[in-house]
Short mmCIF file of C-alpha atoms (C1' of nucleotides) in Angstrom, two decimals:
data_model
loop_
_atom_site.label_atom_id
_atom_site.label_comp_id
_atom_site.label_asym_id
_atom_site.label_seq_id
_atom_site.Cartn_x
_atom_site.Cartn_y
_atom_site.Cartn_z
CA MET A 251 8.72 -28.92 -20.54
CA LEU A 252 10.84 -26.08 -19.15
CA GLU A 253 13.98 -25.36 -21.24
CA ILE A 254 17.68 -25.15 -19.34
CA PRO A 255 17.35 -21.64 -18.99
CA ASN A 256 19.70 -19.24 -21.61
CA ARG A 257 23.29 -20.11 -20.42
CA HIS A 258 24.20 -17.23 -22.18
CA GLU A 259 26.79 -15.71 -19.75
CA ALA A 260 24.65 -12.60 -18.57
CA THR A 261 26.11 -9.30 -18.69
CA PRO A 262 24.59 -7.37 -16.27
CA THR A 263 25.42 -3.32 -15.29
CA PHE A 264 27.48 -3.42 -13.10
CA GLY A 265 27.91 -0.29 -10.64
CA HIS A 266 30.34 -0.07 -7.44
CA GLY A 267 30.20 1.47 -3.80
CA SER A 268 26.65 1.78 -5.52
CA ARG A 269 24.04 4.13 -3.86
CA CYS A 270 22.62 2.38 -1.24
CA GLU A 271 21.47 5.33 0.85
CA ALA A 272 19.09 5.40 -1.82
CA CYS A 273 18.21 2.20 -2.12
CA PRO A 274 14.51 1.91 -1.88
CA VAL A 275 14.49 -1.56 0.33
CA ARG A 276 17.73 -0.43 2.79
CA GLN A 277 15.85 -0.39 5.80
CA ARG A 278 14.46 -3.59 4.39
CA SER A 279 17.23 -5.05 3.35
CA LEU A 280 20.11 -7.98 4.96
CA PHE A 281 22.61 -4.69 6.57
CA GLY A 282 19.37 -2.15 7.09
CA ILE A 283 20.24 -2.73 11.08
CA LEU A 284 23.81 -2.11 10.61
CA PRO A 285 25.12 1.22 12.68
CA ALA A 286 26.42 3.84 9.53
CA ASP A 287 30.37 3.78 10.49
CA ARG A 288 30.42 -0.13 10.06
CA LEU A 289 28.39 -0.08 6.94
CA ASP A 290 30.39 2.46 4.80
CA GLY A 291 33.16 -0.44 4.87
CA LEU A 292 30.78 -2.94 3.45
CA LEU A 293 29.01 -0.78 0.92
CA ARG A 294 32.71 -0.48 -0.94
CA GLN A 295 32.31 -4.09 -1.38
CA VAL A 296 28.40 -3.94 -2.93
CA GLU A 297 28.71 -4.44 -6.11
CA GLU A 298 25.32 -4.18 -7.84
CA ALA A 299 24.15 -4.98 -10.75
CA GLU A 300 21.43 -5.33 -13.44
CA TYR A 301 19.89 -8.09 -15.07
CA ALA A 302 17.48 -8.68 -18.48
CA VAL A 303 14.36 -11.16 -18.51
CA GLY A 304 15.63 -14.62 -18.85
CA ASP A 305 19.53 -13.72 -17.25
CA VAL A 306 20.74 -16.58 -15.56
CA ILE A 307 21.75 -15.27 -12.03
CA TYR A 308 23.48 -18.33 -10.52
CA SER A 309 22.54 -22.15 -11.58
CA THR A 310 22.43 -25.20 -9.23
CA GLY A 311 25.61 -26.15 -8.55
CA GLU A 312 27.69 -23.78 -9.07
CA ARG A 313 30.28 -22.94 -6.34
CA ARG A 314 30.38 -18.85 -5.97
CA SER A 315 30.53 -16.59 -3.12
CA SER A 316 28.38 -14.11 -3.20
CA VAL A 317 25.53 -13.59 -1.59
CA PHE A 318 21.77 -11.28 -3.05
CA THR A 319 19.96 -8.91 -2.00
CA LEU A 320 17.33 -8.42 -4.97
CA ARG A 321 16.05 -4.44 -5.47
CA SER A 322 13.41 -4.85 -7.94
CA GLY A 323 12.31 -6.74 -10.36
CA TYR A 324 11.28 -10.88 -9.61
CA ILE A 325 13.80 -13.65 -9.96
CA LYS A 326 12.35 -17.37 -9.67
CA LEU A 327 14.52 -20.33 -8.29
CA LEU A 328 14.47 -22.82 -9.90
CA ARG A 329 15.12 -26.69 -8.69
CA PHE A 330 15.40 -29.97 -11.15
CA LEU A 331 14.59 -33.32 -11.33
CA PRO A 332 16.80 -36.46 -11.98
CA ASP A 333 14.88 -36.18 -15.57
CA GLY A 334 15.40 -33.01 -15.97
CA GLN A 335 11.78 -31.80 -15.07
CA GLN A 336 12.01 -28.46 -13.05
CA ARG A 337 10.06 -26.45 -10.66
CA ILE A 338 10.15 -23.32 -9.61
CA VAL A 339 10.06 -23.54 -5.83
CA ARG A 340 10.13 -19.83 -4.83
CA LEU A 341 9.66 -16.72 -6.94
CA LEU A 342 11.62 -13.42 -5.04
CA LYS A 343 10.20 -10.10 -4.48
CA PRO A 344 12.20 -6.75 -3.97
CA SER A 345 14.12 -6.96 -1.08
CA CYS A 346 14.76 -11.00 -0.68
CA THR A 347 17.97 -12.26 0.39
CA PHE A 348 18.87 -14.86 -1.86
CA GLY A 349 21.85 -17.58 -2.44
CA LEU A 350 21.93 -17.76 1.41
CA GLU A 351 24.04 -21.24 0.96
CA ALA A 352 27.15 -19.55 -0.38
CA LEU A 353 27.52 -18.05 3.22
CA MET A 354 28.39 -21.87 4.13
CA GLY A 355 31.18 -22.55 1.30
CA ASP A 356 28.55 -25.13 -0.14
CA SER A 357 27.42 -24.72 -3.88
CA TYR A 358 23.79 -22.82 -4.92
CA GLY A 359 21.16 -25.24 -4.47
CA HIS A 360 18.66 -23.51 -7.12
CA SER A 361 19.36 -22.07 -10.50
CA ALA A 362 18.08 -18.16 -9.84
CA VAL A 363 16.83 -16.46 -13.37
CA VAL A 364 15.45 -13.10 -13.77
CA LEU A 365 11.43 -13.07 -14.30
CA GLU A 366 10.93 -9.10 -14.78
CA ARG A 367 13.85 -6.69 -15.77
CA ALA A 368 15.65 -7.42 -12.01
CA ALA A 369 18.19 -4.89 -10.22
CA VAL A 370 20.12 -7.01 -7.59
CA CYS A 371 22.94 -6.36 -5.31
CA ARG A 372 26.03 -8.93 -4.93
CA ILE A 373 27.95 -8.67 -1.85
CA SER A 374 30.99 -11.46 -1.38
CA THR A 375 30.95 -13.98 1.61
CA ALA A 376 34.41 -12.63 3.09
CA ALA A 377 33.17 -9.25 2.95
CA ILE A 378 30.02 -10.33 5.51
CA ASP A 379 32.53 -13.03 7.29
CA GLY A 380 34.87 -10.44 8.53
CA LEU A 381 31.31 -8.18 9.78
CA ARG A 382 29.69 -11.77 11.14
CA ARG A 383 32.66 -12.26 13.77
CA ASN A 384 31.87 -8.96 15.62
CA THR A 385 28.64 -8.11 15.45
CA PRO A 386 25.38 -10.30 16.54
CA ALA A 387 22.84 -8.00 15.20
CA LEU A 388 23.96 -9.49 11.94
CA HIS A 389 23.78 -12.95 13.14
CA ASP A 390 20.22 -12.21 14.01
CA GLN A 391 19.51 -10.84 10.85
CA LEU A 392 21.23 -13.92 8.77
CA MET A 393 18.94 -16.09 11.50
CA ARG A 394 15.98 -14.36 10.04
CA ARG A 395 16.60 -14.26 6.69
CA TRP A 396 17.29 -18.15 6.46
CA GLN A 397 13.96 -18.12 8.33
CA ILE A 398 12.29 -15.87 6.04
CA ALA A 399 12.90 -18.35 3.45
CA LEU A 400 12.02 -21.15 5.30
CA GLU A 401 8.70 -20.29 5.97
CA GLU A 402 8.27 -18.84 2.40
CA ALA A 403 8.96 -22.39 1.12
CA ASP A 404 6.69 -24.21 3.46
CA ALA A 405 3.59 -21.74 2.53
CA TRP A 406 4.41 -22.21 -1.29
CA LEU A 407 3.75 -26.21 -0.36
CA THR A 408 1.12 -26.06 1.34
CA GLU A 409 -1.01 -23.45 -0.60
CA LEU A 410 0.84 -23.76 -4.12
CA SER A 411 0.74 -27.37 -3.72
CA THR A 412 -2.50 -28.27 -2.24
CA GLY A 413 -6.22 -28.03 -3.99
CA LYS A 414 -7.20 -27.95 -7.15
CA ALA A 415 -5.43 -25.97 -10.04
CA PRO A 416 -7.81 -22.68 -10.00
CA GLN A 417 -7.28 -22.85 -6.06
CA ARG A 418 -3.79 -22.68 -6.60
CA PHE A 419 -3.51 -20.01 -9.20
CA SER A 420 -5.62 -17.87 -7.53
CA ARG A 421 -3.70 -18.38 -4.01
CA LEU A 422 -0.50 -17.83 -6.15
CA LEU A 423 -2.24 -14.40 -7.60
CA CYS A 424 -3.22 -13.52 -4.07
CA ARG A 425 -0.11 -13.26 -2.68
CA MET A 426 1.38 -11.35 -6.10
CA VAL A 427 -0.75 -8.15 -5.76
CA ASP A 428 0.57 -5.58 -4.93
CA ALA A 429 -0.94 -2.66 -2.90
CA ASN A 430 -2.46 -1.27 -6.31
CA GLY A 431 -4.54 -4.58 -7.32
CA LEU A 432 -2.03 -5.23 -9.52
CA ALA A 433 -0.66 -8.59 -9.84
CA PRO A 434 2.42 -9.86 -12.50
CA LEU A 435 1.01 -12.29 -14.83
CA PHE A 436 3.97 -14.99 -16.41
CA SER A 437 4.23 -17.30 -18.99
CA ARG A 438 2.41 -20.04 -18.95
CA GLU A 439 5.38 -21.89 -18.69
CA ASP A 440 6.23 -20.68 -15.19
CA LEU A 441 3.14 -20.35 -13.79
CA GLY A 442 2.77 -23.91 -14.73
CA ALA A 443 6.07 -25.05 -13.30
CA MET A 444 4.70 -23.16 -10.13
CA LEU A 445 1.30 -24.60 -9.63
CA ALA A 446 2.48 -28.30 -10.92
CA VAL A 447 0.28 -27.98 -14.21
CA THR A 448 1.03 -28.30 -17.74
CA PRO A 449 1.16 -24.87 -19.41
CA GLU A 450 -2.01 -25.33 -21.39
CA HIS A 451 -3.67 -26.33 -18.40
CA ALA A 452 -2.28 -23.13 -16.97
CA SER A 453 -3.42 -21.21 -20.37
CA ARG A 454 -6.73 -22.22 -19.91
CA MET A 455 -7.24 -20.83 -16.08
CA VAL A 456 -6.07 -17.96 -17.19
CA VAL A 457 -8.57 -17.80 -19.73
CA ASP A 458 -10.97 -18.85 -17.57
CA PHE A 459 -9.83 -16.21 -15.47
CA ARG A 460 -10.04 -13.30 -17.98
CA ARG A 461 -13.98 -14.50 -18.63
CA ASN A 462 -15.27 -14.76 -14.85
CA GLY A 463 -13.67 -11.36 -14.40
CA ALA A 464 -11.17 -12.53 -11.95
CA ILE A 465 -8.59 -10.75 -13.50
CA VAL A 466 -8.09 -8.02 -16.06
CA ASP A 467 -5.26 -7.28 -18.57
CA VAL A 468 -3.58 -4.49 -18.18
CA SER A 469 -0.72 -4.30 -20.05
CA PRO A 470 1.36 -7.05 -21.61
CA GLY A 471 2.28 -9.35 -18.34
CA ARG A 472 0.05 -7.19 -15.78
CA CYS A 473 -3.43 -7.69 -14.67
CA ARG A 474 -5.79 -6.50 -12.40
CA CYS A 475 -6.65 -8.98 -9.47
CA ASN A 476 -10.70 -8.37 -8.18
CA VAL A 477 -9.95 -9.57 -4.58
CA THR A 478 -12.97 -10.56 -4.18
CA ILE A 479 -13.66 -12.97 -6.21
CA LEU A 480 -9.44 -15.15 -6.06
CA ALA A 481 -10.51 -15.10 -2.08
CA ARG A 482 -13.36 -17.20 -2.74
CA LEU A 483 -11.26 -19.00 -5.52
CA ALA A 484 -8.59 -19.47 -3.21
CA ALA A 485 -10.67 -20.71 -0.19
CA GLY A 486 -12.36 -23.21 -2.30
CA GLY A 487 -15.39 -21.69 -2.92
CA GLU A 488 -17.07 -22.08 -6.83
CA MET B 255 -9.49 -34.95 6.09
CA LEU B 256 -7.01 -35.52 9.09
CA GLU B 257 -8.35 -34.47 12.29
CA ILE B 258 -6.97 -32.16 14.55
CA PRO B 259 -3.92 -33.77 16.04
CA ASN B 260 -4.63 -35.11 19.35
CA ARG B 261 -4.46 -32.14 22.06
CA HIS B 262 -3.94 -34.33 25.06
CA GLU B 263 -1.16 -32.49 26.76
CA ALA B 264 1.44 -34.77 25.79
CA THR B 265 3.25 -35.83 29.61
CA PRO B 266 6.18 -37.41 27.95
CA THR B 267 9.24 -38.99 30.10
CA PHE B 268 11.05 -36.14 31.21
CA GLY B 269 14.89 -37.10 31.87
CA HIS B 270 18.02 -34.39 33.32
CA GLY B 271 20.93 -33.47 32.90
CA SER B 272 20.69 -36.63 29.96
CA ARG B 273 23.33 -38.61 29.37
CA CYS B 274 24.47 -36.76 26.25
CA GLU B 275 27.66 -38.62 26.08
CA ALA B 276 26.11 -41.87 25.12
CA CYS B 277 23.69 -40.32 22.61
CA PRO B 278 23.59 -41.94 19.00
CA VAL B 279 22.97 -38.69 17.32
CA ARG B 280 25.41 -36.84 19.68
CA GLN B 281 28.11 -36.46 16.92
CA ARG B 282 25.43 -35.36 14.58
CA SER B 283 23.74 -33.09 16.66
CA LEU B 284 23.42 -29.13 16.84
CA PHE B 285 26.96 -29.15 19.72
CA GLY B 286 28.80 -31.99 18.44
CA ILE B 287 31.51 -29.75 17.52
CA LEU B 288 31.70 -28.20 21.42
CA PRO B 289 34.52 -28.15 23.08
CA ALA B 290 33.71 -30.46 26.13
CA ASP B 291 34.52 -27.88 28.81
CA ARG B 292 31.55 -26.29 27.18
CA LEU B 293 29.30 -28.32 26.91
CA ASP B 294 29.06 -29.41 29.82
CA GLY B 295 27.84 -26.36 31.46
CA LEU B 296 25.24 -26.52 28.45
CA LEU B 297 24.40 -30.50 28.90
CA ARG B 298 22.75 -29.63 32.41
CA GLN B 299 20.22 -27.39 30.87
CA VAL B 300 19.01 -30.30 28.22
CA GLU B 301 15.92 -32.08 29.02
CA GLU B 302 15.18 -35.29 27.73
CA ALA B 303 12.21 -36.86 26.39
CA GLU B 304 10.25 -39.20 25.62
CA TYR B 305 6.59 -39.32 23.54
CA ALA B 306 4.36 -41.38 22.58
CA VAL B 307 2.68 -42.12 18.63
CA GLY B 308 0.43 -39.08 18.19
CA ASP B 309 1.48 -37.08 21.25
CA VAL B 310 2.01 -33.02 19.88
CA ILE B 311 4.92 -31.80 20.85
CA TYR B 312 3.76 -28.40 19.89
CA SER B 313 1.67 -27.20 18.14
CA THR B 314 1.63 -23.45 15.34
CA GLY B 315 1.57 -20.64 17.04
CA GLU B 316 2.64 -21.34 20.10
CA ARG B 317 5.30 -19.25 21.63
CA ARG B 318 7.50 -21.22 23.80
CA SER B 319 11.55 -21.07 23.40
CA SER B 320 13.02 -24.64 23.44
CA VAL B 321 14.73 -25.96 20.44
CA PHE B 322 14.78 -29.56 19.91
CA THR B 323 17.33 -32.29 18.42
CA LEU B 324 15.28 -35.98 17.72
CA ARG B 325 16.89 -38.73 18.98
CA SER B 326 15.34 -41.51 17.80
CA GLY B 327 11.79 -42.14 15.80
CA TYR B 328 9.83 -39.97 13.69
CA ILE B 329 8.23 -36.95 14.10
CA LYS B 330 5.90 -34.76 11.37
CA LEU B 331 5.96 -31.40 10.69
CA LEU B 332 2.34 -30.20 10.04
CA ARG B 333 1.09 -26.87 8.42
CA PHE B 334 -2.66 -25.80 8.33
CA LEU B 335 -4.65 -23.89 5.52
CA PRO B 336 -6.73 -21.49 6.39
CA ASP B 337 -10.21 -24.09 5.75
CA GLY B 338 -8.70 -26.37 8.45
CA GLN B 339 -6.90 -28.69 5.71
CA GLN B 340 -3.64 -29.66 7.05
CA ARG B 341 -0.72 -30.77 5.07
CA ILE B 342 2.24 -32.69 5.97
CA VAL B 343 5.29 -30.32 5.44
CA ARG B 344 8.90 -32.36 6.70
CA LEU B 345 9.23 -35.36 8.30
CA LEU B 346 12.10 -35.67 10.65
CA LYS B 347 14.68 -38.33 11.04
CA PRO B 348 16.91 -38.56 14.73
CA SER B 349 19.18 -35.99 14.52
CA CYS B 350 16.91 -33.02 12.50
CA THR B 351 17.06 -30.24 14.94
CA PHE B 352 13.04 -28.67 14.88
CA GLY B 353 11.66 -25.28 16.72
CA LEU B 354 14.36 -23.10 15.56
CA GLU B 355 12.10 -20.38 14.83
CA ALA B 356 11.80 -19.84 18.79
CA LEU B 357 15.27 -19.00 18.43
CA MET B 358 14.27 -15.17 16.92
CA GLY B 359 11.35 -15.44 19.53
CA ASP B 360 8.88 -16.00 16.93
CA SER B 361 6.06 -18.68 18.05
CA TYR B 362 6.19 -21.76 15.75
CA GLY B 363 5.50 -22.04 11.89
CA HIS B 364 3.78 -25.85 12.14
CA SER B 365 2.84 -28.33 14.84
CA ALA B 366 5.23 -31.47 15.23
CA VAL B 367 3.25 -34.52 16.00
CA VAL B 368 4.90 -37.88 16.77
CA LEU B 369 4.90 -40.47 13.74
CA GLU B 370 6.85 -43.42 15.56
CA ARG B 371 7.56 -43.49 19.18
CA ALA B 372 10.13 -40.78 19.77
CA ALA B 373 12.79 -39.58 22.27
CA VAL B 374 13.68 -35.91 21.50
CA CYS B 375 16.12 -33.39 23.58
CA ARG B 376 14.95 -29.63 24.92
CA ILE B 377 17.30 -26.75 24.90
CA SER B 378 15.62 -23.79 25.82
CA THR B 379 16.59 -21.28 23.42
CA ALA B 380 18.15 -18.17 26.69
CA ALA B 381 21.17 -21.76 27.32
CA ILE B 382 21.84 -21.45 23.49
CA ASP B 383 21.45 -17.55 23.56
CA GLY B 384 24.00 -17.52 26.19
CA LEU B 385 26.50 -19.40 24.20
CA ARG B 386 26.00 -17.39 20.69
CA ARG B 387 27.61 -14.85 22.04
CA ASN B 388 31.15 -15.97 22.14
CA THR B 389 30.93 -18.91 20.17
CA PRO B 390 31.60 -18.79 16.33
CA ALA B 391 31.09 -22.60 15.68
CA LEU B 392 27.61 -22.61 16.58
CA HIS B 393 26.46 -20.05 14.97
CA ASP B 394 28.08 -22.01 12.08
CA GLN B 395 26.29 -24.96 13.39
CA LEU B 396 22.72 -23.06 13.13
CA MET B 397 22.73 -21.27 10.04
CA ARG B 398 23.86 -25.03 8.57
CA ARG B 399 20.56 -26.54 10.83
CA TRP B 400 18.49 -23.65 8.93
CA GLN B 401 19.96 -24.72 5.30
CA ILE B 402 19.65 -28.29 5.94
CA ALA B 403 15.70 -27.83 6.85
CA LEU B 404 15.71 -25.19 4.00
CA GLU B 405 17.26 -28.37 1.93
CA GLU B 406 14.70 -30.44 2.93
CA ALA B 407 12.15 -28.23 2.04
CA ASP B 408 12.90 -27.63 -1.51
CA ALA B 409 13.40 -31.67 -1.59
CA TRP B 410 9.85 -31.83 -0.60
CA LEU B 411 8.44 -29.91 -2.95
CA THR B 412 10.35 -30.91 -6.26
CA GLU B 413 9.99 -34.65 -5.40
CA LEU B 414 6.50 -34.86 -3.38
CA SER B 415 4.95 -32.32 -5.21
CA THR B 416 5.99 -33.22 -8.84
CA GLY B 417 4.57 -36.05 -11.14
CA LYS B 418 2.10 -38.39 -10.58
CA ALA B 419 1.40 -40.36 -7.24
CA PRO B 420 2.45 -43.86 -7.37
CA GLN B 421 5.88 -41.16 -8.28
CA ARG B 422 5.87 -39.35 -5.52
CA PHE B 423 5.27 -42.44 -3.37
CA SER B 424 8.25 -44.03 -4.53
CA ARG B 425 10.76 -41.20 -3.62
CA LEU B 426 8.80 -41.23 -0.22
CA LEU B 427 10.30 -44.32 0.24
CA CYS B 428 13.83 -44.26 -1.69
CA ARG B 429 14.27 -41.17 0.90
CA MET B 430 13.10 -43.65 4.20
CA VAL B 431 14.75 -46.75 3.94
CA ASP B 432 17.60 -47.09 6.23
CA ALA B 433 20.98 -49.25 5.81
CA ASN B 434 19.20 -52.28 5.74
CA GLY B 435 16.32 -51.65 3.21
CA LEU B 436 14.06 -51.02 5.29
CA ALA B 437 11.17 -48.50 5.59
CA PRO B 438 8.35 -47.32 8.05
CA LEU B 439 4.96 -47.64 5.77
CA PHE B 440 2.56 -44.60 7.67
CA SER B 441 -1.15 -44.44 7.96
CA ARG B 442 -2.95 -43.91 4.46
CA GLU B 443 -4.11 -40.43 5.75
CA ASP B 444 -0.17 -39.37 6.62
CA LEU B 445 0.88 -40.88 3.71
CA GLY B 446 -2.29 -38.86 2.22
CA ALA B 447 -0.86 -36.05 3.63
CA MET B 448 2.45 -36.03 2.20
CA LEU B 449 1.59 -37.01 -1.15
CA ALA B 450 -1.37 -34.59 -1.50
CA VAL B 451 -3.26 -37.37 -2.38
CA THR B 452 -6.52 -38.86 -0.91
CA PRO B 453 -6.49 -41.81 2.05
CA GLU B 454 -7.85 -43.57 -0.12
CA HIS B 455 -5.85 -43.47 -3.21
CA ALA B 456 -2.65 -44.08 -0.83
CA SER B 457 -3.90 -47.33 -0.05
CA ARG B 458 -4.12 -48.49 -3.65
CA MET B 459 -0.98 -47.30 -3.91
CA VAL B 460 0.52 -49.87 -1.21
CA VAL B 461 -1.72 -52.69 -2.15
CA ASP B 462 0.03 -52.26 -5.90
CA PHE B 463 2.88 -51.71 -4.58
CA ARG B 464 2.63 -55.00 -2.41
CA ARG B 465 1.27 -56.76 -5.47
CA ASN B 466 4.34 -55.94 -8.12
CA GLY B 467 6.66 -56.28 -4.82
CA ALA B 468 8.59 -52.94 -4.75
CA ILE B 469 7.86 -53.35 -0.77
CA VAL B 470 7.39 -56.80 0.88
CA ASP B 471 5.50 -55.94 5.06
CA VAL B 472 7.86 -57.15 7.45
CA SER B 473 6.02 -56.18 10.50
CA PRO B 474 2.85 -54.00 11.07
CA GLY B 475 3.85 -50.39 9.63
CA ARG B 476 7.92 -51.64 8.31
CA CYS B 477 7.76 -52.58 4.79
CA ARG B 478 11.10 -53.94 2.81
CA CYS B 479 11.88 -51.87 -0.12
CA ASN B 480 12.83 -53.18 -3.42
CA VAL B 481 15.00 -50.74 -4.10
CA THR B 482 15.40 -51.58 -8.15
CA ILE B 483 11.63 -51.57 -8.68
CA LEU B 484 11.33 -48.05 -6.77
CA ALA B 485 14.13 -46.47 -8.75
CA ARG B 486 12.61 -46.94 -11.55
CA LEU B 487 9.25 -46.03 -10.36
CA ALA B 488 10.90 -43.34 -9.09
CA ALA B 489 12.13 -42.23 -12.37
CA GLY B 490 9.05 -42.27 -14.49
CA GLY B 491 9.51 -45.62 -15.60
CA GLU B 492 6.76 -48.24 -15.82
"C1'" DC C 274 6.83 -11.15 -45.88
"C1'" DG C 275 8.70 -15.52 -43.51
"C1'" DC C 276 9.43 -17.12 -39.26
"C1'" DG C 277 9.83 -18.84 -34.71
"C1'" DT C 278 7.80 -18.70 -30.05
"C1'" DA C 279 4.62 -18.20 -26.79
"C1'" DG C 280 -0.92 -18.40 -26.02
"C1'" DT C 281 -5.28 -20.78 -27.37
"C1'" DT C 282 -8.09 -24.31 -27.98
"C1'" DG C 283 -10.03 -28.98 -28.88
"C1'" DA C 284 -10.58 -33.49 -28.46
"C1'" DC C 285 -10.19 -38.07 -26.33
"C1'" DC C 286 -7.38 -40.63 -22.23
"C1'" DA C 287 -5.23 -41.65 -17.86
"C1'" DT C 288 -5.29 -40.23 -13.07
"C1'" DC C 289 -7.27 -39.34 -8.89
"C1'" DA C 290 -11.52 -37.37 -5.95
"C1'" DT C 291 -15.68 -39.27 -3.95
"C1'" DC C 292 -19.12 -41.64 -2.05
"C1'" DA C 293 -20.16 -46.43 -0.37
"C1'" DA C 294 -20.01 -50.66 1.44
"C1'" DC C 295 -17.51 -53.62 3.78
"C1'" DA C 296 -13.23 -55.36 5.99
"C1'" DT C 297 -10.17 -56.05 9.98
"C1'" DA C 298 -8.00 -54.74 14.19
"C1'" DC C 299 -8.54 -53.03 18.56
"C1'" DG C 300 -10.28 -52.00 22.51
"C1'" DT C 301 -13.90 -51.72 26.18
"C1'" DG C 302 -17.81 -52.98 28.65
"C1'" DG C 303 -20.54 -56.99 29.96
"C1'" DC D 128 -14.10 -64.80 26.82
"C1'" DC D 129 -17.18 -62.75 24.01
"C1'" DA D 130 -20.54 -58.82 21.93
"C1'" DC D 131 -19.91 -54.44 20.46
"C1'" DG D 132 -18.09 -49.84 19.11
"C1'" DT D 133 -15.21 -47.61 16.85
"C1'" DA D 134 -11.11 -46.53 13.83
"C1'" DT D 135 -8.33 -47.63 10.11
"C1'" DG D 136 -7.81 -50.04 5.90
"C1'" DT D 137 -9.29 -52.10 1.42
"C1'" DT D 138 -12.30 -52.02 -2.58
"C1'" DG D 139 -15.64 -51.00 -6.28
"C1'" DA D 140 -18.56 -47.83 -8.68
"C1'" DT D 141 -18.57 -43.23 -11.28
"C1'" DG D 142 -17.46 -38.66 -12.96
"C1'" DA D 143 -14.27 -34.40 -12.48
"C1'" DT D 144 -9.60 -32.95 -13.06
"C1'" DG D 145 -5.86 -32.23 -15.92
"C1'" DG D 146 -2.75 -34.71 -18.87
"C1'" DT D 147 -1.32 -35.31 -24.07
"C1'" DC D 148 -1.54 -34.45 -28.51
"C1'" DA D 149 -2.67 -31.92 -32.45
"C1'" DA D 150 -4.26 -28.14 -34.91
"C1'" DC D 151 -4.36 -23.26 -35.27
"C1'" DT D 152 -3.82 -18.27 -34.07
"C1'" DA D 153 -1.23 -13.72 -32.86
"C1'" DC D 154 2.61 -11.89 -31.97
"C1'" DG D 155 7.76 -10.00 -32.62
"C1'" DC D 156 11.22 -9.50 -35.66
"C1'" DG D 157 14.63 -10.23 -39.05
#
DNA sequence: CGCGTAGTTGACCATCATCAACATACGTGG
DNA sequence: CCACGTATGTTGATGATGGTCAACTACGCG
């Protein structure tokens, strides 16, 4: 079973008035649509932060008032069962927004834990609220973000909770490959928590996939995917 | 495998300017917060409809422009895998809002199919959009609806996709019991699509649960739940 | 070097899928 | 009203999938 994630208070590097103009995910971000003048005031309220692997950005039930955007790296959203078991319910990639529930004053519904060194932008809900009153475009963006999260949740449910384990694993890899055919290969424990299998079984699958050429290691924690084979497996083929 | 649901064009009974004042879920509904004068104009645009079991209210990919609220009955939201298999990703109870994606002009992300005779309110997105411009309270309500849907999706994932099948079944029943201790008992096929098991296995579980007194049939498709036993099972007990 | 963590492997067993048979309920048309 | 057909639920036998427990290996780090 997964441990309670590191509770060491994450001590990220913070920057201020961060260089949003140069941000790689700026266009795709929450505020990509705002006109420059509106943006200026807001950007001074954006804090930039770097988190290391294992850092906990926030945890379930915490009541803070920040919304986040991921600039680089990977983050997992965890949810706990009454018995302490935990399941990864979503995997965040750059340009994803998370912690939206803070906008309604709710406490966070997940724990957000860093899987791969992450650069994150933090905006206080107060800053957004001010803008929200008279910016319909921002409203639309917020709704869209929510809808994307919901899409993801549903896709996660259908693709990663249906079918046999190797099929699910293939689908996960297909979701993660970048343009170069590379995908992150997470710890067996995390893979287990995503696919609803034990770490041992996750390990066996990784070995199998390597053996039949579906994946090839290129560096620790990163592999090249043979999309042809993976697609066949994902579709239920042998 | 589940069949493609009835494509017979559902021919619900429609009413106009429906008696919203008398609606049992009015307070909990999307517009419960609106002041009476604002509400009046809107209500004339609300259509009321009754659907029979098996009716398809909308299907995946359809592009219409209505948002719905469930007044009574049960509705399942389906999502399809590439191979045609389908999984139930959410179960709607009275006062739930669905089809929110229409507000952004997106096509529906699910198929909505009636499980138990359903009374539904339909509001065109145009009607909402007009109001949306200058009603912050409605914005908040919309975000809240979205957040609730997301909550549900995550809960569905953790509770109904983790652990052994009887444990998942217990959790489903616990989610469904009303104040009288009664819960709907859906078809074995639907249960299978919710719990990610075969209809046969769902059947065996129902029989088992009846045998050891966890549930007792009170009428076709409805059972009384022994919450004590169910809670023990849901927690992983024997 | 010794230690702790993560990954791998093997043996065995529980859970669940599969396939086939049978039961039951529900409608339709004779 | 009954005979028949179809859809749905139940049951059984068998095998595949994945869980469990334990041993062992590989790697990083003090």
